[in-house]
């Protein structure tokens, strides 16, 4: 049986890891290579490494970081942030990424997903979607680290990326990011109902019960930053808790 | 002992060499026929599509080198796409001929209600029979999978392990000195390392 996954998020900025609140006010939370080793030892199921520098390009420092992580942490690594071309993705894979997360570029470069899917297979192409509530029930999709509102609706965008060959969805609620008030389960349910792709939900995890609620709402994987950064919590403890609720999880 | 890793220029070679070096094993990247000579073991890794993988092996003139290596009796391990390339044919990216080291074909996993595709995450491998590469596995151990296609062996004899993702598919395939795994041992922490260590100490006799 396929297991549900618990995935720490690492936000990379100028060689360090930071944690944001609603995509703003980054606080230093450690070193990317050391943190990844710790998460790996704590039985995290995968890692997400996102480059959030505003001049985001896949530069040498970032690709070196990927390389160092992949040499010292033997768990699957998803890498994103500023991947705008086939050559950016190539560099990430060559450096040790197992999957790439495309986000802003998907809105502008129509064929980037299909190009990558053709070369690396759909399973290696994750599409990240950053979502913020506009009013009451309407969600807006945002690119460029949450700064630019896109005109496409959630369901239409998902349908587009699925038909282009995306293999997985990484959904972040900007409103909930860093607030530790729980995942946006309404958003999650809408995404789960929109496609057959596996869904990773992020933004808002404040305790292990939030993870349970997300799994119950159809998430294949829960991702979190603050929960593991700002408390005595880790993937081992999360799994020990969730096993009481019969959530299928990897036995190490 | 030198573990040759075929590098076709797609996908993640770094984490495989990383974990082998961590285990204290010597690795060598293979990019042309003459690189194969002094290798004792060969790993065919892979991220990418079947079509892209075979096209590159042929363009680099190393498809024949891999087949010759197999015929020499030395051990070969195919990982994910590398496992698929061991088959007779594959349908990913159009129908293509594979290396034909283990008879079988590669097809898309079926779309089933209640199951999401691609098959991504940790799942259990159930051993159908003992094999030197699965020595030391605990019962029902989890490995990391990330794929949409699977290996259908022509003979049940070559099915070593199966995994359930709505249907049961062959997750470990073996014939003589050639072995393939659908999951990524280099990403599967302790269980993956056991398999890689088993492979690197294997003499090729099943």
XYZ file of N, CA, C and O in Angstrom, chain A residues 39-233:
780
model
N 16.817 16.126 8.948
C 15.503 15.651 8.482
C 15.591 14.222 7.939
O 14.698 13.408 8.126
N 16.676 13.939 7.229
C 16.883 12.607 6.694
C 16.974 11.590 7.833
O 16.334 10.533 7.801
N 17.715 11.939 8.883
C 17.854 11.044 10.040
C 16.544 10.902 10.814
O 16.334 9.915 11.508
N 15.689 11.907 10.680
C 14.410 11.864 11.399
C 13.309 11.215 10.556
O 12.123 11.398 10.825
N 13.724 10.496 9.524
C 12.772 9.749 8.693
C 11.750 10.613 7.965
O 10.600 10.197 7.773
N 12.140 11.826 7.571
C 11.280 12.587 6.661
C 11.145 11.758 5.385
O 12.050 10.999 5.030
N 10.021 11.885 4.693
C 9.796 11.041 3.516
C 10.357 11.652 2.238
O 10.623 10.935 1.265
N 10.469 12.954 2.202
C 11.075 13.680 1.096
C 11.476 15.035 1.644
O 11.117 15.380 2.767
N 12.190 15.818 0.828
C 12.496 17.196 1.203
C 12.101 18.118 0.059
O 12.233 17.762 -1.112
N 11.615 19.306 0.438
C 11.386 20.359 -0.557
C 12.404 21.459 -0.292
O 12.510 21.948 0.834
N 13.154 21.827 -1.322
C 14.109 22.930 -1.213
C 13.699 24.010 -2.212
O 13.727 23.785 -3.425
N 13.283 25.159 -1.694
C 12.825 26.241 -2.572
C 13.744 27.449 -2.444
O 13.980 27.944 -1.339
N 14.228 27.924 -3.571
C 15.052 29.120 -3.602
C 14.121 30.329 -3.646
O 13.395 30.515 -4.621
N 14.112 31.132 -2.573
C 13.162 32.255 -2.560
C 13.834 33.607 -2.745
O 13.217 34.646 -2.551
N 15.113 33.613 -3.117
C 15.771 34.896 -3.392
C 15.054 35.594 -4.542
O 14.688 34.966 -5.525
N 14.853 36.890 -4.407
C 14.052 37.613 -5.391
C 14.739 37.719 -6.769
O 14.093 37.878 -7.781
N 16.052 37.663 -6.781
C 16.758 37.658 -8.073
C 16.929 36.213 -8.525
O 17.949 35.822 -9.043
N 15.899 35.421 -8.280
C 16.031 33.978 -8.372
C 16.534 33.483 -9.727
O 15.867 33.602 -10.739
N 17.685 32.940 -9.689
C 18.160 32.170 -10.834
C 18.830 30.956 -10.219
O 19.187 30.978 -9.046
N 18.964 29.921 -11.014
C 19.634 28.734 -10.488
C 21.130 28.981 -10.648
O 21.723 28.666 -11.665
N 21.738 29.609 -9.641
C 23.158 29.940 -9.757
C 24.020 28.825 -9.167
O 23.524 27.832 -8.661
N 25.327 29.050 -9.258
C 26.296 28.044 -8.826
C 26.144 27.716 -7.338
O 26.217 26.552 -6.946
N 25.916 28.754 -6.516
C 25.793 28.502 -5.076
C 24.624 27.591 -4.775
O 24.708 26.682 -3.957
N 23.508 27.831 -5.465
C 22.312 27.024 -5.219
C 22.514 25.595 -5.718
O 22.186 24.633 -5.021
N 23.089 25.454 -6.915
C 23.285 24.098 -7.435
C 24.320 23.339 -6.600
O 24.201 22.132 -6.403
N 25.311 24.052 -6.059
C 26.263 23.405 -5.148
C 25.570 22.911 -3.882
O 25.898 21.845 -3.358
N 24.614 23.714 -3.412
C 23.858 23.305 -2.221
C 23.076 22.027 -2.506
O 23.070 21.099 -1.691
N 22.429 21.968 -3.676
C 21.693 20.758 -4.056
C 22.641 19.559 -4.054
O 22.347 18.493 -3.507
N 23.813 19.768 -4.656
C 24.802 18.689 -4.765
C 25.226 18.195 -3.383
O 25.269 16.988 -3.126
N 25.517 19.133 -2.495
C 25.961 18.756 -1.151
C 24.848 18.025 -0.392
O 25.109 17.065 0.325
N 23.614 18.482 -0.551
C 22.494 17.814 0.118
C 22.351 16.390 -0.412
O 22.220 15.434 0.351
N 22.414 16.254 -1.725
C 22.176 14.929 -2.303
C 23.305 13.961 -1.965
O 23.123 12.755 -2.008
N 24.471 14.501 -1.614
C 25.576 13.612 -1.251
C 25.534 13.196 0.206
O 26.227 12.274 0.608
N 24.758 13.904 1.010
C 24.795 13.608 2.444
C 23.431 13.241 3.022
O 23.342 12.802 4.161
N 22.352 13.426 2.263
C 21.017 13.059 2.738
C 20.400 12.139 1.695
O 20.195 12.557 0.567
N 20.118 10.905 2.107
C 19.716 9.931 1.092
C 18.205 9.774 1.031
O 17.662 8.682 1.140
N 17.519 10.902 0.900
C 16.070 10.849 0.705
C 15.712 11.694 -0.519
O 16.506 12.523 -0.962
N 14.515 11.482 -1.073
C 14.147 12.203 -2.294
C 14.114 13.715 -2.086
O 13.653 14.196 -1.055
N 14.592 14.420 -3.091
C 14.725 15.870 -2.998
C 13.987 16.553 -4.149
O 14.240 16.273 -5.317
N 13.054 17.429 -3.778
C 12.336 18.254 -4.754
C 12.930 19.648 -4.704
O 13.094 20.193 -3.615
N 13.229 20.215 -5.872
C 13.877 21.523 -5.891
C 13.083 22.490 -6.744
O 12.639 22.141 -7.847
N 12.896 23.712 -6.244
C 12.180 24.716 -7.018
C 12.640 26.119 -6.687
O 13.532 26.315 -5.867
N 12.023 27.089 -7.357
C 12.363 28.494 -7.147
C 13.192 29.025 -8.292
O 14.394 28.789 -8.354
N 12.544 29.686 -9.225
C 13.283 30.316 -10.314
C 13.649 29.407 -11.464
O 14.488 29.758 -12.281
N 13.038 28.234 -11.551
C 13.325 27.355 -12.687
C 12.496 27.824 -13.883
O 11.276 27.719 -13.885
N 13.180 28.403 -14.868
C 12.466 29.028 -15.971
C 12.732 28.387 -17.312
O 12.145 28.777 -18.321
N 13.646 27.419 -17.353
C 14.009 26.848 -18.647
C 14.448 25.397 -18.469
O 14.686 24.931 -17.351
N 14.567 24.722 -19.613
C 15.039 23.343 -19.613
C 16.443 23.264 -19.010
O 16.758 22.351 -18.250
N 17.289 24.267 -19.303
C 18.665 24.188 -18.802
C 18.716 24.406 -17.288
O 19.552 23.815 -16.601
N 17.809 25.253 -16.750
C 17.725 25.389 -15.286
C 17.399 24.032 -14.661
O 18.002 23.620 -13.663
N 16.403 23.357 -15.247
C 15.972 22.063 -14.712
C 17.095 21.039 -14.840
O 17.361 20.273 -13.908
N 17.785 21.045 -15.983
C 18.924 20.146 -16.201
C 19.933 20.275 -15.073
O 20.401 19.282 -14.520
N 20.255 21.533 -14.755
C 21.253 21.799 -13.722
C 20.792 21.239 -12.367
O 21.583 20.655 -11.627
N 19.499 21.400 -12.066
C 18.965 20.875 -10.799
C 19.076 19.353 -10.759
O 19.522 18.781 -9.755
N 18.666 18.699 -11.837
C 18.723 17.230 -11.871
C 20.164 16.748 -11.791
O 20.484 15.817 -11.055
N 21.049 17.401 -12.568
C 22.460 17.000 -12.549
C 23.054 17.145 -11.157
O 23.922 16.381 -10.751
N 22.571 18.138 -10.418
C 23.121 18.390 -9.086
C 22.559 17.437 -8.040
O 23.046 17.407 -6.916
N 21.496 16.704 -8.391
C 20.998 15.715 -7.434
C 19.526 15.855 -7.083
O 19.049 15.165 -6.191
N 18.798 16.748 -7.768
C 17.353 16.834 -7.517
C 16.670 15.612 -8.128
O 17.090 15.121 -9.177
N 15.638 15.117 -7.463
C 14.864 14.009 -8.019
C 13.649 14.510 -8.763
O 13.150 13.868 -9.669
N 13.148 15.667 -8.331
C 12.007 16.277 -8.999
C 12.247 17.774 -9.002
O 12.926 18.294 -8.127
N 11.681 18.455 -9.965
C 11.736 19.913 -9.936
C 10.323 20.458 -9.737
O 9.340 19.841 -10.160
N 10.249 21.594 -9.066
C 8.963 22.269 -8.869
C 8.954 23.513 -9.754
O 9.802 24.393 -9.610
N 8.029 23.552 -10.670
C 7.866 24.738 -11.523
C 6.712 25.552 -10.975
O 5.709 25.001 -10.530
N 6.849 26.886 -11.023
C 5.747 27.696 -10.520
C 5.505 28.878 -11.453
O 4.751 28.767 -12.425
N 6.199 30.014 -11.238
C 5.948 31.229 -12.024
C 6.089 30.997 -13.523
O 5.298 31.506 -14.316
N 7.107 30.217 -13.907
C 7.380 30.028 -15.330
C 6.233 29.327 -16.052
O 6.053 29.493 -17.258
N 5.441 28.548 -15.304
C 4.349 27.789 -15.926
C 3.304 28.726 -16.532
O 2.695 28.423 -17.555
N 3.120 29.906 -15.889
C 2.114 30.846 -16.391
C 2.553 31.500 -17.696
O 1.742 31.991 -18.455
N 3.874 31.555 -17.945
C 4.376 32.283 -19.098
C 4.935 31.392 -20.207
O 4.761 31.692 -21.373
N 5.589 30.332 -19.819
C 6.205 29.474 -20.842
C 5.321 28.244 -21.032
O 5.402 27.288 -20.263
N 4.471 28.315 -22.025
C 3.435 27.303 -22.207
C 3.996 25.879 -22.284
O 3.410 24.959 -21.744
N 5.125 25.707 -22.977
C 5.547 24.334 -23.249
C 6.635 23.812 -22.309
O 7.191 22.744 -22.538
N 6.934 24.559 -21.226
C 8.022 24.117 -20.342
C 7.701 22.772 -19.673
O 8.550 21.883 -19.617
N 6.453 22.621 -19.217
C 6.076 21.360 -18.567
C 6.226 20.194 -19.547
O 6.840 19.174 -19.215
N 5.667 20.365 -20.751
C 5.704 19.249 -21.699
C 7.138 18.928 -22.120
O 7.512 17.772 -22.300
N 7.967 19.973 -22.260
C 9.394 19.768 -22.578
C 10.071 18.906 -21.512
O 10.789 17.953 -21.822
N 9.848 19.281 -20.246
C 10.487 18.556 -19.148
C 9.920 17.148 -19.016
O 10.653 16.195 -18.767
N 8.585 17.024 -19.203
C 7.952 15.707 -19.077
C 8.482 14.774 -20.160
O 8.673 13.579 -19.931
N 8.731 15.327 -21.334
C 9.212 14.511 -22.439
C 10.623 13.985 -22.140
O 10.954 12.849 -22.451
N 11.426 14.823 -21.531
C 12.803 14.415 -21.267
C 12.928 13.572 -19.990
O 13.573 12.522 -19.998
N 12.322 14.052 -18.911
C 12.537 13.406 -17.609
C 11.376 12.530 -17.161
O 11.473 11.821 -16.163
N 10.254 12.595 -17.869
C 9.060 11.871 -17.443
C 8.204 12.762 -16.545
O 8.728 13.600 -15.809
N 6.890 12.561 -16.618
C 5.956 13.383 -15.829
C 6.231 13.295 -14.336
O 6.038 14.251 -13.590
N 6.651 12.105 -13.895
C 6.819 11.895 -12.455
C 7.876 12.813 -11.852
O 7.913 12.983 -10.642
N 8.704 13.427 -12.680
C 9.763 14.299 -12.157
C 9.373 15.774 -12.206
O 10.151 16.642 -11.822
N 8.168 16.058 -12.690
C 7.750 17.452 -12.878
C 6.601 17.796 -11.928
O 5.468 17.358 -12.115
N 6.927 18.562 -10.901
C 5.930 18.995 -9.923
C 5.537 20.428 -10.266
O 6.398 21.234 -10.606
N 4.246 20.733 -10.200
C 3.844 22.126 -10.390
C 3.441 22.711 -9.042
O 2.590 22.155 -8.337
N 4.102 23.823 -8.691
C 3.782 24.535 -7.461
C 2.752 25.602 -7.763
O 2.867 26.307 -8.772
N 1.745 25.703 -6.911
C 0.724 26.730 -7.099
C 0.565 27.475 -5.772
O 0.247 26.866 -4.741
N 0.834 28.789 -5.812
C 0.697 29.626 -4.611
C -0.645 30.334 -4.669
O -0.951 31.022 -5.647
N -1.428 30.162 -3.598
C -2.813 30.613 -3.621
C -3.081 31.552 -2.452
O -2.614 31.316 -1.337
N -3.841 32.622 -2.727
C -4.248 33.535 -1.642
C -5.732 33.800 -1.811
O -6.221 33.901 -2.928
N -6.434 33.906 -0.691
C -7.865 34.227 -0.755
C -8.029 35.674 -1.188
O -7.378 36.566 -0.655
N -8.901 35.923 -2.150
C -9.119 37.292 -2.615
C -10.237 37.925 -1.808
O -10.143 39.036 -1.324
N -11.343 37.219 -1.679
C -12.452 37.654 -0.850
C -13.212 36.387 -0.507
O -13.027 35.366 -1.156
N -14.040 36.436 0.485
C -14.859 35.301 0.909
C -14.429 33.952 0.392
O -13.670 33.247 1.045
N -14.852 33.584 -0.797
C -14.615 32.230 -1.261
C -13.709 32.154 -2.485
O -13.402 31.065 -2.950
N -13.319 33.286 -3.025
C -12.511 33.261 -4.243
C -11.021 33.179 -3.950
O -10.518 33.901 -3.094
N -10.357 32.292 -4.690
C -8.913 32.167 -4.551
C -8.231 32.801 -5.764
O -8.716 32.677 -6.890
N -7.123 33.481 -5.503
C -6.306 33.986 -6.607
C -4.996 33.226 -6.638
O -4.453 32.850 -5.597
N -4.494 32.972 -7.840
C -3.193 32.305 -7.972
C -2.126 33.381 -8.133
O -2.304 34.322 -8.909
N -1.010 33.222 -7.433
C 0.045 34.233 -7.457
C 1.370 33.630 -7.901
O 1.716 32.522 -7.499
N 2.078 34.394 -8.720
C 3.412 33.963 -9.140
C 4.444 34.912 -8.528
O 4.090 35.815 -7.768
N 5.711 34.717 -8.888
C 6.806 35.573 -8.423
C 6.789 35.727 -6.897
O 6.669 36.834 -6.368
N 6.895 34.621 -6.193
C 6.929 34.627 -4.727
C 5.716 35.330 -4.129
O 5.823 36.060 -3.132
N 4.573 35.143 -4.713
C 3.347 35.692 -4.131
C 3.086 37.147 -4.448
O 2.212 37.766 -3.837
N 3.820 37.735 -5.396
C 3.673 39.173 -5.643
C 2.797 39.504 -6.846
O 2.327 40.619 -6.973
N 2.599 38.532 -7.736
C 1.882 38.860 -8.972
C 0.626 37.997 -9.103
O 0.714 36.771 -9.126
N -0.530 38.668 -9.181
C -1.788 37.937 -9.334
C -1.941 37.482 -10.780
O -1.810 38.272 -11.710
N -2.218 36.196 -10.946
C -2.452 35.660 -12.290
C -3.955 35.622 -12.548
O -4.752 35.541 -11.625
N -4.341 35.665 -13.807
C -5.756 35.783 -14.138
C -6.480 34.441 -14.243
O -7.694 34.385 -14.196
N -5.718 33.381 -14.351
C -6.327 32.061 -14.550
C -6.929 31.555 -13.223
O -6.441 31.893 -12.144
N -8.019 30.800 -13.309
C -8.620 30.255 -12.083
C -7.898 28.969 -11.674
O -7.216 28.330 -12.475
N -8.109 28.589 -10.420
C -7.453 27.398 -9.873
C -7.741 26.160 -10.713
O -6.819 25.451 -11.134
N -9.012 25.910 -10.969
C -9.383 24.683 -11.685
C -8.870 24.678 -13.122
O -8.402 23.648 -13.619
N -8.946 25.849 -13.775
C -8.471 25.912 -15.170
C -6.947 25.705 -15.212
O -6.429 24.971 -16.058
N -6.251 26.331 -14.272
C -4.795 26.191 -14.241
C -4.400 24.725 -14.026
O -3.519 24.203 -14.715
N -5.078 24.073 -13.074
C -4.762 22.667 -12.815
C -5.025 21.824 -14.058
O -4.202 20.997 -14.457
N -6.160 22.066 -14.678
C -6.489 21.314 -15.881
C -5.419 21.530 -16.968
O -5.020 20.593 -17.656
N -4.940 22.768 -17.096
C -3.881 23.061 -18.079
C -2.588 22.306 -17.772
O -1.979 21.723 -18.672
N -2.166 22.337 -16.510
C -0.875 21.711 -16.196
C -0.971 20.185 -16.288
O 0.001 19.522 -16.667
N -2.141 19.642 -15.978
C -2.326 18.189 -16.115
C -2.188 17.797 -17.577
O -1.463 16.856 -17.921
N -2.853 18.554 -18.460
C -2.790 18.150 -19.871
C -1.409 18.400 -20.459
O -1.031 17.788 -21.453
N -0.607 19.285 -19.846
C 0.767 19.485 -20.331
C 1.707 18.380 -19.861
O 2.826 18.281 -20.358
N 1.273 17.590 -18.855
C 2.123 16.478 -18.436
C 2.733 16.617 -17.056
O 3.712 15.935 -16.742
N 2.165 17.478 -16.197
C 2.663 17.579 -14.819
C 2.407 16.265 -14.094
O 1.470 15.534 -14.426
N 3.247 15.960 -13.098
C 3.117 14.684 -12.402
C 2.651 14.792 -10.964
O 2.286 13.793 -10.350
N 2.671 15.987 -10.405
C 2.318 16.141 -9.000
C 2.037 17.619 -8.748
O 2.556 18.480 -9.458
N 1.195 17.901 -7.739
C 0.870 19.293 -7.422
C 1.351 19.638 -6.019
O 1.159 18.867 -5.076
N 1.986 20.809 -5.908
C 2.463 21.312 -4.615
C 1.712 22.621 -4.350
O 1.995 23.640 -4.964
N 0.717 22.555 -3.450
C -0.192 23.687 -3.246
C 0.163 24.410 -1.958
O 0.196 23.806 -0.881
N 0.428 25.706 -2.060
C 0.748 26.490 -0.872
C -0.300 27.567 -0.653
O -0.591 28.341 -1.557
N -0.825 27.653 0.556
C -1.679 28.774 0.913
C -0.792 29.894 1.430
O -0.109 29.736 2.452
N -0.787 31.021 0.721
C 0.041 32.157 1.153
C -0.504 32.718 2.471
O 0.241 33.081 3.363
N -1.844 32.754 2.581
C -2.475 33.288 3.806
C -2.041 32.520 5.052
O -1.844 33.096 6.109
N -1.937 31.196 4.900
C -1.635 30.372 6.077
C -0.143 30.232 6.345
O 0.244 29.818 7.434
N 0.697 30.546 5.339
C 2.141 30.335 5.474
C 2.678 30.942 6.768
O 2.484 32.135 7.023
N 3.305 30.138 7.589
C 3.954 30.610 8.808
C 3.005 30.972 9.938
O 3.452 31.375 11.014
N 1.688 30.828 9.721
C 0.740 31.218 10.771
C 0.464 30.078 11.746
O -0.035 30.312 12.847
N 0.739 28.853 11.320
C 0.506 27.665 12.154
C -0.948 27.549 12.623
O -1.218 27.106 13.734
N -1.872 27.955 11.755
C -3.300 27.913 12.111
C -4.041 26.784 11.405
O -5.264 26.763 11.363
N -3.311 25.876 10.800
C -3.945 24.748 10.109
C -3.938 24.948 8.604
O -3.891 26.074 8.110
N -3.957 23.813 7.883
C -3.991 23.891 6.414
C -5.335 24.439 5.950
O -6.352 24.303 6.654
N -5.369 25.019 4.767
C -6.632 25.457 4.167
C -7.296 24.227 3.531
O -6.990 23.847 2.401
N -8.187 23.603 4.263
C -8.760 22.329 3.828
C -9.773 22.510 2.697
O -9.998 21.594 1.900
N -10.371 23.700 2.615
C -11.298 23.975 1.510
C -10.502 24.010 0.204
O -10.866 23.385 -0.797
N -9.391 24.735 0.258
C -8.490 24.799 -0.896
C -8.019 23.392 -1.272
O -8.065 22.990 -2.448
N -7.585 22.634 -0.265
C -7.084 21.280 -0.508
C -8.148 20.419 -1.200
O -7.857 19.751 -2.196
N -9.378 20.449 -0.684
C -10.430 19.624 -1.259
C -10.707 20.000 -2.709
O -10.941 19.131 -3.551
N -10.661 21.296 -3.002
C -10.888 21.721 -4.384
C -9.780 21.198 -5.301
O -10.040 20.753 -6.420
N -8.552 21.250 -4.824
C -7.426 20.779 -5.642
C -7.517 19.256 -5.844
O -7.346 18.762 -6.966
N -7.819 18.537 -4.761
C -7.898 17.073 -4.841
C -8.973 16.659 -5.847
O -8.796 15.712 -6.621
N -10.090 17.408 -5.867
C -11.193 17.070 -6.766
C -10.910 17.451 -8.218
O -11.596 17.005 -9.129
N -9.872 18.271 -8.441
C -9.637 18.803 -9.788
C -8.794 17.921 -10.691
O -8.696 18.188 -11.886
N -8.100 16.938 -10.126
C -7.261 16.096 -10.984
C -7.004 14.767 -10.297
O -7.410 14.554 -9.164
N -6.310 13.883 -11.014
C -5.925 12.587 -10.438
C -4.495 12.603 -9.913
O -3.978 11.586 -9.483
N -3.826 13.751 -10.027
C -2.421 13.801 -9.620
C -2.292 13.770 -8.102
O -3.167 14.253 -7.397
N -1.183 13.223 -7.586
C -0.914 13.322 -6.156
C -0.807 14.791 -5.736
O -0.289 15.619 -6.495
N -1.317 15.101 -4.541
C -1.334 16.481 -4.055
C -0.522 16.607 -2.765
O -0.732 15.851 -1.815
N 0.393 17.582 -2.771
C 1.137 17.945 -1.556
C 0.564 19.277 -1.085
O 0.518 20.232 -1.862
N 0.118 19.339 0.165
C -0.438 20.594 0.678
C 0.581 21.242 1.602
O 1.292 20.559 2.346
N 0.670 22.575 1.523
C 1.610 23.320 2.375
C 0.970 24.619 2.831
O 0.072 25.145 2.180
N 1.460 25.116 3.937
C 0.994 26.398 4.463
C 0.038 26.242 5.617
O -1.130 25.929 5.416
N 0.537 26.423 6.834
C -0.360 26.513 7.978
C -0.258 25.435 9.028
O -0.902 25.536 10.071
N 0.529 24.375 8.779
C 0.583 23.294 9.771
C 1.090 23.829 11.111
O 2.166 24.414 11.192
N 0.277 23.659 12.154
C 0.671 24.144 13.475
C 0.835 23.024 14.476
O 1.461 23.181 15.515
N 0.232 21.874 14.165
C 0.389 20.699 15.023
C 0.088 19.444 14.210
O -0.303 19.529 13.042
N 0.238 18.282 14.846
C 0.090 17.028 14.098
C -1.366 16.764 13.723
O -1.645 16.059 12.756
N -2.295 17.324 14.498
C -3.708 17.168 14.176
C -4.020 17.831 12.828
O -4.838 17.326 12.053
N -3.350 18.937 12.531
C -3.538 19.597 11.241
C -3.146 18.646 10.101
O -3.777 18.625 9.044
N -2.082 17.880 10.333
C -1.645 16.914 9.317
C -2.710 15.842 9.125
O -3.039 15.473 8.003
N -3.251 15.372 10.243
C -4.286 14.346 10.174
C -5.479 14.853 9.349
O -5.970 14.158 8.462
N -5.912 16.095 9.640
C -7.055 16.672 8.906
C -6.757 16.745 7.408
O -7.631 16.513 6.578
N -5.525 17.095 7.063
C -5.165 17.199 5.642
C -5.185 15.820 4.979
O -5.687 15.671 3.857
N -4.679 14.809 5.665
C -4.728 13.454 5.094
C -6.176 13.019 4.918
O -6.541 12.427 3.904
N -7.015 13.352 5.908
C -8.434 12.975 5.813
C -9.130 13.700 4.663
O -10.114 13.219 4.125
N -8.597 14.867 4.278
C -9.193 15.624 3.173
C -8.590 15.246 1.827
O -8.843 15.920 0.834
N -7.751 14.223 1.802
C -7.286 13.699 0.516
C -5.867 14.041 0.125
O -5.446 13.734 -0.997
N -5.100 14.698 1.006
C -3.705 15.006 0.663
C -2.889 13.711 0.613
O -3.070 12.834 1.456
N -2.034 13.599 -0.381
C -1.101 12.471 -0.436
C 0.106 12.748 0.445
O 0.750 11.819 0.935
N 0.402 14.028 0.593
C 1.573 14.414 1.375
C 1.304 15.746 2.049
O 0.613 16.598 1.494
N 1.835 15.908 3.260
C 1.753 17.200 3.943
C 3.160 17.760 4.054
O 4.108 17.043 4.366
N 3.271 19.057 3.744
C 4.564 19.712 3.838
C 4.472 20.798 4.895
O 3.412 21.385 5.087
N 5.564 21.036 5.610
C 5.510 22.077 6.627
C 6.890 22.649 6.916
O 7.908 22.005 6.699
N 6.894 23.898 7.385
C 8.135 24.574 7.732
C 8.158 24.917 9.204
O 8.906 24.329 9.992
N 7.290 25.848 9.602
C 7.287 26.348 10.986
C 7.178 25.233 12.019
O 7.876 25.240 13.034
N 6.290 24.282 11.749
C 6.039 23.208 12.717
C 7.336 22.521 13.154
O 7.541 22.238 14.324
N 8.213 22.251 12.164
C 9.470 21.575 12.490
C 10.571 22.554 12.893
O 11.554 22.175 13.511
N 10.401 23.843 12.513
C 11.445 24.824 12.821
C 11.326 25.414 14.214
O 12.318 25.688 14.864
N 10.092 25.650 14.635
C 9.887 26.446 15.846
C 9.281 25.651 16.993
O 8.430 26.140 17.714
N 9.642 24.418 17.152
C 9.121 23.667 18.284
C 9.879 22.378 18.373
O 10.697 22.059 17.512
N 9.599 21.620 19.400
C 10.301 20.359 19.574
C 9.556 19.264 18.809
O 9.091 18.295 19.392
N 9.386 19.489 17.509
C 8.637 18.547 16.674
C 9.522 18.060 15.545
O 10.385 18.786 15.081
